[in-house]
């Protein structure tokens, strides 16, 4: 339990700690279960294979794939599900299957296959974080992998055509979002007041769809109409990821807040308020 | 989740000569296809809609989506359980109308769990486990065709299934890991079913039909080893569930049990 846990994953943007669904699932689960995870964002250095990211490294183990990583964390006693009943555990498995079968194809399509989105947003973002010359190859490979997955699971053999499945996968995804919204209702999390594995998965799949700004946004528009799901994502971002978003500037912000508080106490607030407000605004802008 | 059907479809009553097509029962059909076919048959029985089962060697190629089973009703041809449920609903019969929105969400989620884990495990066992492929699958799949077509078709299908397994991340799984997944899935189904007769208490739904189709087929199909059926047998409420549906919807109505024996 004391061994340091390091997670290699894709970095963040648009207010998210990571734009990659699978990385986000693991990061969220770690926050919920209290696992002390050291996050190593893949940046412009050459570092082994990137296809398997997220990867958890400990002293003796290397674990890949979110399901296996979560299992490993549970075995290390970082369990976000210990308060769930057996039936709720079963529901978790079922809803995760629903996400993977019905929502994932459309999310993959929105990020990696839809040309406008891929060429204007996804490809530049990933290419900027991969060293040359891999940046020329890897995004294309990831895009092909996504297309492959969509066609092989939803297309019809032997001639797989994207057009036939596009309409269907978006219909399925919208229905899946509606089902999730019905299931969540007005609760804070899917199983009561504490977040669990299912909340990590839903957050991981929905948050990038919610926050990343795309030119072609039909699925995003649909999600934004489901206000309880948007509230769910925002709540988790604000409660569990707020401090890590500031990065290096978080201590700086904290110190400005302390200075302001001191001034209030000493009654000097009125004279210096403008200066403090400006400085705080500057630091907030720079931090986020 | 599906296409909407025009009024003309809805207006026509269910004909007496509705047929369900699948592969040849004795020599050709595989575990996964048999499970799918049984699920559709169970669903139609639960809706009280008569259906005649017809076995054709080229059922897979006749199907509009390439998957079996498919039903021929009036002048409509519909394949796979999901679209068939939609079609039957358009004709005014539904098993899940009494469920509220949250229950419907749960039902759909559990159906995806069965597809995601059980069906994929069946496909893995059939096409990626060397022992089963060599002893059973290849011979059965190509049995209606002459040499060399039987080998070519079997290899083509195997290549297709292996591509799919790789794309969804099952390519590197071992048989033990797959059986673990089956166990996890059965545990989840068992916990959800609890002591109730059906998944949504008194009345069966399409989820019950789907689970029955898969579990019953796993229990009654002879493979190279008993490991798969042993996983299901660990859960007594699932066994009772299968027995209950078999008795109520198949035996009582004069149809024999549709088990297949692989030699």
PDB file of C-alpha atoms in Angstrom, chain A residues 28-34 79-85 88 92 183-184 187-201 231-232 235-236 239-240:
ATOM      1  CA  UNK A  28     -11.587   9.946 -11.153  1.00  0.00           C
ATOM      2  CA  UNK A  29     -11.605   6.527  -9.481  1.00  0.00           C
ATOM      3  CA  UNK A  30      -8.318   7.322  -7.758  1.00  0.00           C
ATOM      4  CA  UNK A  31      -9.797  10.528  -6.362  1.00  0.00           C
ATOM      5  CA  UNK A  32     -12.954   8.767  -5.208  1.00  0.00           C
ATOM      6  CA  UNK A  33     -11.136   5.922  -3.503  1.00  0.00           C
ATOM      7  CA  UNK A  34      -8.378   8.059  -2.032  1.00  0.00           C
ATOM      8  CA  UNK A  79     -12.090   0.582  -2.950  1.00  0.00           C
ATOM      9  CA  UNK A  80     -14.724   3.133  -3.854  1.00  0.00           C
ATOM     10  CA  UNK A  81     -17.455   0.485  -3.904  1.00  0.00           C
ATOM     11  CA  UNK A  82     -17.336  -0.997  -0.412  1.00  0.00           C
ATOM     12  CA  UNK A  83     -20.606   0.598   0.568  1.00  0.00           C
ATOM     13  CA  UNK A  84     -22.467  -0.794  -2.401  1.00  0.00           C
ATOM     14  CA  UNK A  85     -24.810  -3.762  -2.102  1.00  0.00           C
ATOM     15  CA  UNK A  88     -25.647  -2.285  -6.939  1.00  0.00           C
ATOM     16  CA  UNK A  92     -22.466  -1.176 -12.077  1.00  0.00           C
ATOM     17  CA  UNK A 183     -31.188   6.708 -13.886  1.00  0.00           C
ATOM     18  CA  UNK A 184     -29.311   9.583 -12.247  1.00  0.00           C
ATOM     19  CA  UNK A 187     -29.204  12.312  -6.997  1.00  0.00           C
ATOM     20  CA  UNK A 188     -25.729  13.587  -6.693  1.00  0.00           C
ATOM     21  CA  UNK A 189     -24.145  10.287  -7.703  1.00  0.00           C
ATOM     22  CA  UNK A 190     -25.494   7.099  -9.187  1.00  0.00           C
ATOM     23  CA  UNK A 191     -25.580   5.211  -5.893  1.00  0.00           C
ATOM     24  CA  UNK A 192     -26.447   7.718  -3.211  1.00  0.00           C
ATOM     25  CA  UNK A 193     -24.101  10.277  -1.733  1.00  0.00           C
ATOM     26  CA  UNK A 194     -20.710   8.716  -2.357  1.00  0.00           C
ATOM     27  CA  UNK A 195     -19.145   8.335  -5.794  1.00  0.00           C
ATOM     28  CA  UNK A 196     -18.282   4.829  -6.976  1.00  0.00           C
ATOM     29  CA  UNK A 197     -16.822   2.992  -9.946  1.00  0.00           C
ATOM     30  CA  UNK A 198     -19.871   3.702 -12.100  1.00  0.00           C
ATOM     31  CA  UNK A 199     -19.575   7.436 -11.425  1.00  0.00           C
ATOM     32  CA  UNK A 200     -15.921   7.264 -12.513  1.00  0.00           C
ATOM     33  CA  UNK A 201     -16.852   5.566 -15.783  1.00  0.00           C
ATOM     34  CA  UNK A 231     -24.367  19.100 -13.330  1.00  0.00           C
ATOM     35  CA  UNK A 232     -22.906  15.683 -12.468  1.00  0.00           C
ATOM     36  CA  UNK A 235     -19.798  18.725  -9.565  1.00  0.00           C
ATOM     37  CA  UNK A 236     -17.051  16.145  -9.895  1.00  0.00           C
ATOM     38  CA  UNK A 239     -15.123  18.869  -5.934  1.00  0.00           C
ATOM     39  CA  UNK A 240     -12.318  16.545  -6.924  1.00  0.00           C
TER      40      UNK A 240
END
